[in-house]
Coordinates of C-alpha atoms in Angstrom, one line a residue:
Chain A
M1222 CA -1.0 -26.6 -3.9
T1223 CA -4.0 -28.4 -5.4
Q1224 CA -6.8 -26.5 -7.1
A1225 CA -9.2 -27.4 -4.3
A1226 CA -6.8 -26.1 -1.7
D1227 CA -6.4 -22.8 -3.6
L1228 CA -10.1 -22.4 -3.8
G1229 CA -10.5 -23.1 -0.1
R1230 CA -7.8 -20.6 0.7
S1231 CA -9.5 -18.0 -1.5
M1232 CA -12.9 -18.6 0.1
R1233 CA -11.5 -18.3 3.6
R1234 CA -10.0 -15.0 2.7
M1235 CA -13.3 -13.7 1.5
D1236 CA -15.1 -15.1 4.6
A1237 CA -12.7 -13.2 6.8
Q1238 CA -13.5 -9.8 5.4
Q1239 CA -16.7 -9.4 7.5
T1240 CA -14.8 -9.8 10.8
L1241 CA -11.6 -8.0 9.8
F1242 CA -13.4 -4.9 8.4
A1243 CA -16.2 -4.4 11.0
P1244 CA -16.4 -0.8 11.9
L1245 CA -14.9 -1.7 15.3
P1246 CA -13.4 -5.1 15.0
S1247 CA -14.0 -7.5 17.9
R1248 CA -10.8 -8.4 19.7
L1249 CA -12.2 -11.8 20.6
E1250 CA -13.3 -12.6 17.1
L1251 CA -9.9 -11.5 15.7
L1252 CA -8.0 -13.7 18.1
G1253 CA -10.3 -16.6 17.3
M1254 CA -10.0 -16.3 13.5
A1255 CA -8.2 -18.7 11.2
V1256 CA -6.8 -16.9 8.2
D1257 CA -4.3 -18.9 6.1
A1258 CA -0.8 -17.7 6.9
A1259 CA 0.8 -15.4 4.3
E1260 CA 3.1 -17.3 2.0
G1261 CA 6.8 -16.5 1.2
P1262 CA 9.9 -16.0 3.3
P1263 CA 9.1 -13.6 6.2
R1264 CA 10.8 -10.3 6.1
R1265 CA 12.3 -9.0 9.3
V1266 CA 10.9 -5.9 10.9
N1267 CA 12.8 -4.3 13.8
V1268 CA 10.4 -3.0 16.5
W1269 CA 12.2 -0.5 18.7
R1270 CA 9.9 0.2 21.6
N1271 CA 9.4 1.7 25.1
H1272 CA 6.1 0.0 25.7
A1273 CA 4.4 -3.3 25.0
A1274 CA 3.9 -4.3 21.4
E1275 CA 3.0 -7.9 21.8
T1276 CA -0.7 -7.5 21.9
L1277 CA -0.7 -5.2 18.9
L1278 CA 1.3 -7.7 16.9
T1279 CA -1.0 -10.6 17.9
L1280 CA -4.0 -8.5 16.6
A1281 CA -2.1 -7.6 13.5
R1282 CA -1.5 -11.2 12.6
P1283 CA -4.9 -12.0 10.9
Y1284 CA -4.7 -8.8 9.0
L1285 CA -1.1 -9.5 7.8
D1286 CA -2.2 -12.9 6.7
W1287 CA -5.1 -11.5 4.9
A1288 CA -2.9 -8.9 3.3
G1289 CA -0.4 -11.7 2.3
L1290 CA 2.4 -9.9 4.0
A1291 CA 4.8 -12.4 5.7
L1292 CA 6.7 -10.6 8.5
D1293 CA 9.2 -11.7 11.1
P1294 CA 9.0 -9.0 13.8
W1295 CA 12.0 -8.7 16.1
L1296 CA 11.3 -6.8 19.4
S1297 CA 13.9 -4.8 21.2
G1298 CA 13.8 -4.6 25.0
Y1299 CA 11.9 -1.7 26.6
D1300 CA 14.3 1.1 25.9
D1301 CA 13.3 4.7 26.6
S1302 CA 16.8 5.8 25.4
L1303 CA 16.3 4.3 22.0
S1304 CA 19.9 3.0 21.9
F1305 CA 19.1 0.6 19.0
A1306 CA 21.3 -2.0 20.6
E1307 CA 21.6 -5.3 18.8
H1308 CA 20.6 -3.7 15.5
A1309 CA 20.5 -6.1 12.6
P1310 CA 19.4 -5.5 9.0
A1311 CA 15.7 -5.4 8.5
A1312 CA 13.2 -4.5 5.8
L1313 CA 11.7 -1.9 8.0
E1314 CA 12.4 -0.1 11.3
L1315 CA 9.3 0.5 13.4
L1316 CA 9.4 2.8 16.4
W1317 CA 6.6 2.0 18.8
L1318 CA 6.7 4.8 21.4
D1319 CA 4.8 5.8 24.5
A1320 CA 5.3 9.5 23.9
A1321 CA 4.8 10.3 27.6
R1322 CA 8.1 8.4 28.4
L1323 CA 10.2 10.3 26.0
P1324 CA 12.5 13.3 27.0
A1325 CA 10.7 16.6 26.7
D1326 CA 13.4 18.0 24.4
A1327 CA 11.7 18.3 21.0
G1328 CA 14.9 17.6 19.1
W1329 CA 15.8 14.4 21.0
L1330 CA 13.7 12.0 18.8
E1331 CA 15.0 13.6 15.6
G1332 CA 18.5 12.9 16.9
R1333 CA 17.7 9.3 17.6
I1334 CA 16.1 8.8 14.2
A1335 CA 19.2 10.3 12.6
A1336 CA 21.3 7.8 14.6
L1337 CA 19.1 5.0 13.3
R1338 CA 19.4 6.3 9.8
E1339 CA 23.2 5.9 10.2
M1340 CA 22.6 2.1 10.8
S1341 CA 19.8 1.5 8.3
R1342 CA 18.6 2.6 4.9
S1343 CA 15.2 0.9 5.3
P1344 CA 12.0 2.9 5.8
I1345 CA 11.4 4.2 9.3
L1346 CA 7.9 4.1 10.6
V1347 CA 7.1 6.0 13.8
L1348 CA 4.0 5.1 15.8
A1349 CA 3.7 7.2 19.0
T1350 CA 0.9 7.7 21.5
A1351 CA 1.0 11.5 21.0
P1352 CA 2.2 13.7 18.1
V1353 CA 6.0 13.7 17.9
A1354 CA 8.5 15.6 15.7
A1355 CA 10.2 13.1 13.4
S1356 CA 11.4 13.7 9.8
G1357 CA 14.0 12.8 7.2
P1358 CA 14.1 10.7 4.0
D1359 CA 11.8 7.7 4.1
V1360 CA 10.7 8.5 7.7
H1361 CA 6.9 8.2 8.1
V1362 CA 4.9 9.2 11.1
A1363 CA 1.4 7.8 11.6
D1364 CA -1.3 9.6 13.5
L1365 CA -2.7 7.1 15.9
G1366 CA -5.0 9.7 17.5
A1367 CA -6.7 10.4 14.2
V1368 CA -7.4 6.7 13.6
C1369 CA -9.2 6.4 16.9
S1370 CA -11.1 9.7 16.8
A1371 CA -12.4 8.8 13.3
A1372 CA -13.8 5.6 14.8
G1373 CA -15.0 7.3 18.0
V1374 CA -12.8 5.3 20.4
P1375 CA -10.3 6.6 23.0
L1376 CA -6.6 6.2 22.1
L1377 CA -5.5 5.8 25.7
D1378 CA -6.9 3.9 28.7
A1379 CA -5.4 5.2 31.9
R1380 CA -6.2 2.0 33.8
L1381 CA -3.9 -0.1 31.7
A1382 CA -0.3 1.2 31.7
K1383 CA 0.8 -0.5 34.9
V1384 CA -0.7 -3.9 34.2
T1385 CA -0.1 -4.1 30.5
G1386 CA 3.0 -2.1 29.9
S1387 CA 1.1 0.0 27.4
P1388 CA -1.4 2.9 27.8
L1389 CA -3.3 2.1 24.6
S1390 CA -6.9 1.2 25.0
A1391 CA -8.1 -2.2 23.8
A1392 CA -10.2 -0.8 21.0
A1393 CA -7.3 1.4 19.8
Q1394 CA -5.1 -1.6 19.6
S1395 CA -7.4 -3.4 17.2
L1396 CA -7.8 -0.4 14.9
I1397 CA -4.1 0.4 14.9
A1398 CA -3.3 -3.2 14.1
R1399 CA -5.6 -3.0 11.1
E1400 CA -4.1 0.3 9.9
L1401 CA -0.6 -1.0 10.4
A1402 CA -1.1 -4.3 8.6
C1403 CA -3.3 -3.1 5.8
R1404 CA -2.1 0.4 5.1
W1405 CA 1.1 1.6 6.8
L1406 CA 3.3 -1.4 6.3
P1407 CA 2.2 -2.5 2.8
A1408 CA 2.7 1.1 1.6
L1409 CA 6.3 0.7 2.5
L1410 CA 7.0 -3.0 1.8
C1411 CA 4.7 -4.1 -1.1
P1412 CA 4.6 -3.2 -4.8
P1413 CA 1.7 -0.7 -5.2
L1414 CA -1.7 -1.5 -6.5
K1415 CA -2.3 0.6 -9.6
A1416 CA -5.8 -0.2 -10.6
V1417 CA -9.2 -1.2 -9.2
A1418 CA -11.5 -3.2 -11.5
V1419 CA -15.1 -3.4 -10.4
D1420 CA -18.1 -5.5 -11.3
L1421 CA -21.5 -3.7 -11.7
D1422 CA -24.5 -5.7 -10.4
H1423 CA -24.7 -6.0 -6.6
T1424 CA -21.4 -4.2 -6.4
L1425 CA -21.8 -0.6 -7.5
Y1426 CA -25.5 -0.7 -6.8
A1427 CA -28.1 -3.1 -5.4
G1428 CA -29.9 -5.0 -8.1
V1429 CA -29.3 -6.5 -11.6
L1430 CA -29.3 -4.1 -14.5
G1431 CA -30.6 -6.8 -17.0
E1432 CA -33.6 -7.5 -14.7
D1433 CA -34.3 -4.4 -12.8
G1434 CA -33.5 -1.9 -15.6
V1435 CA -31.7 1.4 -15.6
Q1436 CA -34.1 3.1 -13.1
G1437 CA -34.7 -0.1 -11.1
V1438 CA -31.2 -0.7 -9.7
R1439 CA -30.8 1.0 -6.3
L1440 CA -28.0 3.3 -5.2
E1441 CA -28.1 2.8 -1.4
P1442 CA -26.0 5.1 0.9
G1443 CA -23.3 2.4 1.1
H1444 CA -23.1 2.2 -2.7
E1445 CA -22.9 6.0 -3.0
L1446 CA -20.0 6.0 -0.5
L1447 CA -18.3 3.2 -2.4
Q1448 CA -18.6 5.0 -5.7
Q1449 CA -17.3 8.3 -4.1
R1450 CA -14.3 6.4 -2.7
L1451 CA -13.6 4.9 -6.1
K1452 CA -13.8 8.3 -7.7
A1453 CA -11.4 9.7 -5.1
L1454 CA -8.9 6.9 -5.9
R1455 CA -9.0 7.9 -9.6
E1456 CA -8.1 11.4 -8.5
R1457 CA -5.1 10.0 -6.7
G1458 CA -3.9 8.2 -9.8
I1459 CA -5.4 4.8 -9.4
F1460 CA -7.0 3.5 -12.6
L1461 CA -10.6 2.4 -12.5
A1462 CA -11.8 -0.4 -14.8
L1463 CA -15.3 -1.8 -15.3
V1464 CA -15.5 -5.6 -15.8
S1465 CA -19.1 -6.7 -16.1
R1466 CA -21.2 -9.4 -17.8
N1467 CA -23.8 -7.2 -19.4
E1468 CA -24.8 -5.6 -22.7
R1469 CA -22.5 -2.7 -23.3
A1470 CA -25.3 -0.5 -24.6
D1471 CA -27.3 -1.1 -21.5
V1472 CA -24.4 -0.1 -19.3
Q1473 CA -23.7 3.1 -21.2
A1474 CA -27.4 3.9 -21.0
L1475 CA -27.2 3.3 -17.2
F1476 CA -24.4 5.8 -16.7
D1477 CA -26.1 8.3 -19.0
A1478 CA -29.4 8.1 -17.2
R1479 CA -28.3 7.7 -13.5
T1480 CA -26.9 11.1 -12.8
D1481 CA -27.2 10.3 -9.1
F1482 CA -24.2 7.9 -9.5
P1483 CA -21.0 9.6 -8.3
L1484 CA -19.1 7.5 -10.9
R1485 CA -19.4 8.4 -14.6
W1486 CA -18.7 6.3 -17.6
D1487 CA -15.6 8.4 -18.4
D1488 CA -14.1 7.7 -15.0
F1489 CA -13.2 4.2 -16.1
S1490 CA -9.9 4.1 -18.0
V1491 CA -10.9 0.7 -19.4
T1492 CA -14.4 -0.8 -19.9
E1493 CA -14.7 -4.6 -20.4
V1494 CA -18.5 -5.2 -20.8
S1495 CA -19.3 -8.5 -22.4
W1496 CA -20.5 -12.0 -21.8
G1497 CA -16.9 -13.4 -21.9
D1498 CA -14.6 -14.8 -19.3
K1499 CA -13.7 -12.3 -16.5
A1500 CA -10.1 -13.6 -16.2
D1501 CA -9.6 -12.8 -19.9
A1502 CA -11.2 -9.4 -19.5
L1503 CA -8.9 -8.6 -16.5
Q1504 CA -5.9 -9.6 -18.6
R1505 CA -7.0 -7.2 -21.3
V1506 CA -7.4 -4.5 -18.6
A1507 CA -3.8 -5.1 -17.6
L1508 CA -2.6 -4.9 -21.2
A1509 CA -4.6 -1.7 -21.9
L1510 CA -3.1 0.0 -18.8
N1511 CA 0.4 -1.4 -19.4
I1512 CA 0.5 -2.8 -15.9
D1513 CA 0.9 -6.3 -14.4
V1514 CA -2.2 -8.1 -13.3
S1515 CA -0.6 -8.3 -9.8
A1516 CA -1.2 -4.5 -9.6
I1517 CA -5.0 -4.9 -10.0
A1518 CA -7.6 -5.4 -7.4
F1519 CA -10.9 -6.8 -8.6
L1520 CA -14.2 -6.2 -6.7
D1521 CA -17.0 -8.6 -7.4
D1522 CA -20.0 -9.9 -5.5
N1523 CA -19.8 -13.4 -6.7
P1524 CA -17.4 -15.5 -4.5
G1525 CA -17.3 -18.4 -7.0
E1526 CA -16.4 -16.1 -9.8
L1527 CA -13.7 -14.5 -7.8
A1528 CA -12.3 -17.9 -6.8
Q1529 CA -12.2 -18.9 -10.5
V1530 CA -10.5 -15.7 -11.5
G1531 CA -8.0 -16.4 -8.7
L1532 CA -7.1 -19.8 -10.1
R1533 CA -6.3 -18.3 -13.5
L1534 CA -4.7 -15.1 -12.2
P1535 CA -3.3 -16.0 -8.8
T1536 CA -1.4 -12.7 -8.3
L1537 CA -4.5 -10.6 -8.9
R1538 CA -6.1 -9.4 -5.7
G1539 CA -9.8 -10.6 -5.5
V1540 CA -12.1 -8.7 -3.2
L1541 CA -15.6 -9.8 -2.3
A1542 CA -18.3 -7.1 -2.6
H1543 CA -20.8 -7.5 0.2
A1544 CA -24.5 -6.7 0.2
D1545 CA -23.6 -4.1 2.8
A1546 CA -21.7 -1.7 0.6
A1547 CA -20.4 0.2 3.6
L1548 CA -18.5 -2.9 4.5
T1549 CA -17.2 -3.2 0.9
T1550 CA -16.0 0.4 1.2
R1551 CA -14.1 -0.4 4.4
V1552 CA -12.4 -3.4 2.7
L1553 CA -11.5 -1.2 -0.3
E1554 CA -10.1 1.5 1.9
H1555 CA -7.8 -1.2 3.6
L1556 CA -6.7 -3.0 0.5
P1557 CA -3.0 -3.6 1.0
A1558 CA -0.7 -1.3 -1.1
L1559 CA -3.6 0.8 -2.3
W1560 CA -3.1 3.5 0.4
R1561 CA 0.0 5.7 0.0
W1562 CA 2.0 7.7 2.5
R1563 CA 2.1 10.6 0.0
V1564 CA 0.2 11.4 -3.2
S1565 CA 2.6 13.1 -5.6
A1566 CA 1.7 15.5 -8.4
E1567 CA 2.6 12.7 -10.8
D1568 CA 0.0 10.4 -9.2
A1569 CA -2.7 12.9 -9.7
R1570 CA -1.8 13.3 -13.4
R1571 CA -1.5 9.6 -14.2
V1572 CA -5.1 8.8 -15.2
V1573 CA -5.5 11.9 -17.4
D1574 CA -2.1 11.2 -18.9
Q1575 CA -3.0 7.6 -19.8
Q1576 CA -6.2 8.9 -21.5
A1577 CA -4.2 11.5 -23.4
N1578 CA -1.9 8.6 -24.6
A1579 CA -4.9 7.0 -26.2
Q1580 CA -5.6 10.3 -28.0
R1581 CA -2.0 10.5 -29.1
A1582 CA -2.0 7.0 -30.5
E1583 CA -5.2 7.7 -32.5
L1584 CA -3.8 10.9 -34.0
S1585 CA -0.3 9.6 -34.8
A1586 CA -1.7 6.8 -36.9
A1587 CA -2.6 9.3 -39.7
D1588 CA 0.8 11.1 -40.2
P1589 CA 3.4 10.1 -37.7
E1590 CA 6.1 12.7 -38.6
A1591 CA 3.8 15.7 -38.8
Y1592 CA 2.0 14.5 -35.7
F1593 CA 5.2 14.2 -33.7
K1594 CA 6.2 17.8 -34.6
S1595 CA 2.7 19.1 -33.8
L1596 CA 2.8 17.6 -30.2
G1597 CA 4.9 20.4 -28.8
V1598 CA 7.0 18.1 -26.6
R1599 CA 8.9 19.9 -23.8
L1600 CA 11.6 18.2 -21.8
R1601 CA 12.9 19.8 -18.6
F1602 CA 16.1 18.4 -17.1
S1603 CA 16.9 19.1 -13.4
L1604 CA 20.2 18.1 -11.8
N1605 CA 20.2 17.1 -8.1
D1606 CA 16.9 18.6 -7.3
A1607 CA 16.3 17.7 -3.6
G1608 CA 12.6 18.8 -4.0
Q1609 CA 12.1 15.7 -6.1
L1610 CA 13.5 13.1 -3.6
A1611 CA 10.1 11.4 -3.0
R1612 CA 9.4 11.1 -6.7
M1613 CA 12.9 9.7 -7.3
A1614 CA 12.2 6.9 -4.8
E1615 CA 8.7 6.4 -6.1
M1616 CA 10.0 5.9 -9.7
S1617 CA 12.7 3.4 -8.5
G1618 CA 10.1 1.4 -6.7
K1619 CA 7.4 1.5 -9.4
T1620 CA 9.2 1.4 -12.7
N1621 CA 9.5 -2.1 -14.1
Q1622 CA 9.9 -2.0 -17.9
F1623 CA 12.3 0.8 -18.7
N1624 CA 14.4 0.1 -15.7
L1625 CA 17.9 -0.8 -16.8
A1626 CA 19.7 -1.5 -13.5
L1627 CA 16.8 -2.4 -11.2
A1628 CA 18.8 -0.8 -8.4
R1629 CA 15.5 0.1 -6.6
L1630 CA 17.1 3.0 -4.8
S1631 CA 15.3 4.3 -1.7
E1632 CA 14.7 7.9 -0.7
T1633 CA 17.6 7.6 1.7
D1634 CA 19.8 6.3 -1.1
Y1635 CA 18.9 9.3 -3.2
A1636 CA 19.4 11.7 -0.3
A1637 CA 22.9 10.2 0.2
R1638 CA 23.7 10.5 -3.5
L1639 CA 22.7 14.2 -3.6
A1640 CA 25.0 14.8 -0.6
D1641 CA 27.9 13.1 -2.3
P1642 CA 30.0 15.4 -4.5
A1643 CA 30.5 12.7 -7.0
G1644 CA 26.8 11.8 -7.0
A1645 CA 24.4 13.0 -9.7
V1646 CA 20.7 12.5 -10.2
V1647 CA 19.0 14.0 -13.3
T1648 CA 15.2 14.0 -13.3
V1649 CA 13.3 14.7 -16.6
E1650 CA 9.9 16.3 -16.8
L1651 CA 7.7 15.9 -19.9
A1652 CA 4.8 17.9 -21.2
D1653 CA 3.1 18.2 -24.5
R1654 CA -0.1 19.8 -25.8
F1655 CA -2.2 17.0 -24.4
S1656 CA -0.9 16.7 -20.8
D1657 CA 1.8 17.6 -18.3
S1658 CA 3.2 14.3 -17.2
G1659 CA 5.6 15.6 -14.5
V1660 CA 8.8 13.6 -13.8
V1661 CA 8.9 10.6 -16.2
G1662 CA 12.7 10.0 -16.5
L1663 CA 15.5 9.6 -14.0
L1664 CA 19.2 9.0 -14.4
A1665 CA 21.4 8.4 -11.3
A1666 CA 25.1 8.3 -11.7
R1667 CA 28.5 8.6 -10.1
V1668 CA 30.8 11.0 -11.9
G1669 CA 34.3 9.4 -11.8
D1670 CA 37.5 10.7 -13.2
D1671 CA 37.4 8.0 -15.8
A1672 CA 33.7 7.7 -16.6
I1673 CA 30.1 8.4 -15.8
H1674 CA 28.8 5.3 -14.0
V1675 CA 25.0 5.1 -14.6
D1676 CA 23.6 3.1 -11.6
E1677 CA 19.9 3.7 -12.2
L1678 CA 18.1 4.6 -15.4
L1679 CA 14.3 4.8 -15.5
I1680 CA 11.6 6.0 -17.9
S1681 CA 8.0 5.8 -16.7
C1682 CA 5.8 3.6 -18.9
R1683 CA 3.6 6.6 -19.6
A1684 CA 6.5 8.2 -21.6
M1685 CA 7.4 5.0 -23.4
G1686 CA 6.5 4.4 -27.0
R1687 CA 6.6 8.1 -27.8
R1688 CA 10.1 8.0 -29.5
L1689 CA 11.5 10.0 -26.6
E1690 CA 13.9 7.5 -25.0
D1691 CA 17.1 8.9 -26.7
S1692 CA 16.0 12.5 -26.0
I1693 CA 15.4 11.7 -22.3
V1694 CA 18.5 9.6 -21.6
I1695 CA 21.0 11.4 -23.7
G1696 CA 19.6 14.8 -22.7
A1697 CA 20.1 13.7 -19.1
L1698 CA 23.7 12.7 -19.8
Q1699 CA 24.4 16.1 -21.5
C1700 CA 23.8 17.6 -18.0
L1701 CA 26.9 15.8 -16.7
P1702 CA 30.6 16.3 -17.6
A1703 CA 31.8 14.8 -21.0
R1704 CA 33.2 11.4 -20.1
P1705 CA 32.7 7.9 -21.4
V1706 CA 29.4 6.5 -20.1
Q1707 CA 29.2 3.1 -18.4
F1708 CA 25.7 1.7 -17.9
R1709 CA 24.9 -0.8 -15.2
V1710 CA 22.5 -3.4 -16.5
A1711 CA 20.5 -6.0 -14.6
E1712 CA 18.4 -8.7 -16.1
G1713 CA 14.9 -8.8 -14.6
P1714 CA 11.6 -10.5 -15.6
R1715 CA 10.1 -7.3 -17.1
N1716 CA 12.9 -4.9 -18.0
Q1717 CA 13.5 -6.1 -21.5
P1718 CA 12.4 -2.7 -23.0
A1719 CA 15.3 -1.0 -21.3
R1720 CA 17.8 -3.6 -22.3
N1721 CA 16.6 -3.6 -25.9
W1722 CA 16.9 0.2 -26.0
L1723 CA 20.5 0.1 -24.8
G1724 CA 21.6 -2.9 -26.9
Q1725 CA 25.4 -3.5 -27.0
P1726 CA 27.8 -2.3 -25.8
A1727 CA 27.0 -1.0 -22.4
T1728 CA 29.8 1.6 -22.6
W1729 CA 29.5 4.7 -24.8
P1730 CA 32.3 7.1 -25.9
P1731 CA 31.6 10.7 -24.9
E1732 CA 31.0 11.7 -28.5
R1733 CA 27.9 9.7 -28.7
V1734 CA 26.4 11.9 -26.0
Q1735 CA 27.8 15.2 -27.2
S1736 CA 26.8 14.8 -30.8
F1737 CA 23.2 14.1 -30.1
T1738 CA 20.5 16.6 -30.9
P1739 CA 16.8 15.9 -30.1
P1740 CA 14.4 15.5 -33.1
D1741 CA 12.6 18.5 -34.6
G1742 CA 9.7 19.5 -32.4
V1743 CA 11.3 18.6 -29.1
L1744 CA 12.1 21.6 -26.9
T1745 CA 14.5 21.2 -24.0
E1746 CA 15.2 23.2 -20.9
R1747 CA 17.9 22.7 -18.2
N1748 CA 17.8 23.4 -14.5
I1749 CA 21.3 23.0 -13.3
P1750 CA 22.4 24.6 -10.1
Chain B
M915 CA -22.2 -15.8 32.5
I916 CA -19.4 -18.2 33.6
E917 CA -19.7 -19.8 30.2
T918 CA -19.1 -16.5 28.5
V919 CA -15.9 -16.0 30.6
L920 CA -14.8 -19.6 29.8
D921 CA -15.3 -19.1 26.1
A922 CA -13.3 -15.9 26.1
L923 CA -10.5 -17.6 28.0
R924 CA -10.5 -20.6 25.6
V925 CA -9.9 -18.2 22.6
V926 CA -7.1 -16.4 24.3
L927 CA -5.3 -19.3 26.1
K928 CA -6.0 -21.8 23.3
T929 CA -6.5 -24.6 25.9
E930 CA -9.3 -26.3 27.8
V931 CA -10.4 -24.2 30.8
N932 CA -13.0 -24.7 33.6
A933 CA -14.3 -23.0 36.7
D934 CA -11.0 -23.9 38.6
T935 CA -8.7 -22.5 36.0
S936 CA -6.2 -19.9 37.3
V937 CA -2.8 -18.4 36.7
H938 CA -1.4 -21.0 39.1
N939 CA -2.5 -24.1 37.2
T940 CA -2.5 -22.9 33.6
P941 CA 1.0 -22.3 32.1
Q942 CA -0.6 -20.6 29.0
W943 CA -1.9 -17.8 31.3
D944 CA 1.4 -16.0 31.6
S945 CA 1.9 -12.2 32.3
L946 CA 1.7 -11.4 28.6
R947 CA -1.5 -13.3 28.1
H948 CA -3.0 -11.9 31.3
I949 CA -3.9 -8.6 29.6
E950 CA -5.4 -10.5 26.7
V951 CA -7.6 -12.4 29.2
I952 CA -8.8 -9.1 30.7
F953 CA -9.4 -7.5 27.3
A954 CA -11.3 -10.6 26.1
V955 CA -13.5 -10.8 29.1
E956 CA -14.3 -7.1 28.9
D957 CA -15.1 -7.5 25.2
A958 CA -17.3 -10.6 25.8
T959 CA -19.2 -9.3 28.8
G960 CA -19.3 -5.5 28.3
V961 CA -17.9 -5.0 31.8
Q962 CA -15.0 -2.7 32.5
F963 CA -12.8 -3.5 35.4
D964 CA -11.2 -0.9 37.7
E965 CA -7.5 -0.3 37.6
A966 CA -7.1 -1.8 41.1
E967 CA -8.8 -5.0 40.1
L968 CA -6.8 -5.6 36.9
G969 CA -3.8 -7.3 38.6
E970 CA -6.0 -9.4 40.9
L971 CA -8.2 -11.1 38.4
D972 CA -5.9 -14.2 38.2
S973 CA -8.5 -16.9 38.2
V974 CA -11.9 -17.7 36.7
A975 CA -13.4 -17.6 40.1
R976 CA -12.1 -14.1 40.8
I977 CA -13.1 -12.8 37.4
V978 CA -16.7 -14.2 37.8
A979 CA -16.9 -12.7 41.3
A980 CA -15.8 -9.3 40.0
I981 CA -18.3 -9.3 37.2
Q982 CA -21.1 -10.3 39.7
A983 CA -20.1 -7.5 42.0
K984 CA -20.4 -5.0 39.2
H985 CA -23.8 -6.3 38.2
A986 CA -24.9 -6.2 41.8
A987 CA -23.7 -2.6 42.2

């Protein structure tokens, strides 16, 4: 694609925000919009339904295109029995249910979901017109009623069922289409966003710091809301970065003086305040946070600047900040792959942990050996802990650098492994005097008569560079029977750190595991049933 | 008001429409699109049709008449 075409595409995406993220999106405007189609091969989604889904999918289309999510929905016939006839592999199984048509037996749907799980290991998403009981690994139930009541629109419209084949109101369909395309599906199908970088002037407040001064810039209600939402993201483990063309001293003075701002200077994990190029600054943000630029969203009020950044960093997610900051807030809240189905304890710890890493690096520069001993590192190894299933799948999905086999096992895969007598999953929790990092290591293996076959080996980037790799991996292997160890290795674009750690060969004799002792200063604990 | 209805139909049916357009002479106006037509007209005019009317609004003329009846009421 030419540069002009890329710029045009980027501008159309920004233009679309106003219509897409209106408080109540107009159906007519949604249908009339032209958003460039999402690129890439479409992924199949199986839609198992007992009422009409066509109008919902039509409304979801502009949102999916805006989200960059190319999907190929396959619709079953209307089937109240949920027989899952003609099942074919898909990236996701979507149950689109008129709850009033389902059997009254509360366990019936659970049974049908268990049957679907026998056919498919993909995530299962349940959207029903009333609360239903549905559970299991990688089964997610959205609350349609809550979406509508938050917006003050009725979920159902009794006039419609006979004519349309669905009891959902017109307004509900638009809102549900937006939630589906911008939150529920990307959270299951896309790599997660890990950081939000924000501009300052006309983004976090109205006005220009360099012209209006510290007290002259205005925190309007929409900006206050936006700042509160950003702060809440930080508490859920999303890094915040400040990327602004300003004098650094002025910006620090602003955050010192404006105690009415919900955001504080220390809330930003990285601050890039200079007169330099913003694409360069965003690359430095990625480097400082040890994440890929594709995991960053950048909020700026200047469409030209965003388009230029987009040309240099095409995988970064540019978002236009509007003069109406309440609109910007709605866009932020619907950024694909920012919203999560669950927030784990590890998510909440991430931002604090990263800041502790900076402290560790500073202190270790003086006397590395003495410093390491003084850290008080504690490693806790747990074997087959079903309570950590969600974290296991999260690590498989998110870990890119120390990921030896790139197996990307799902929650369902891990559940099956825990149920298998030959399956073993060791999770490793890390704490030291600076922070409690939670689960940062994972080893999934099959214990054969001849060898331990390691199918997945992961260390979170937060635990890397702390000279703990051997202690984590070998400590995990010591929880399993003494056998030769065979590592599965896959070559990916970013997993060189794991491959370098292993080196050659990929098979170890049992003595290598049994003779290992962790370095001085590392305490270990085992939780083996 | 007929122009508002026609504009809404153009967006949904993605074809040229006029005062004579109906289910019978417009292949794009199939049963699946019918509900989109109703939603679009309701959205554009602020009118809400009764359940009994929904299946009968199969032409521009009938839609316009139904809206006029509501305004007269």
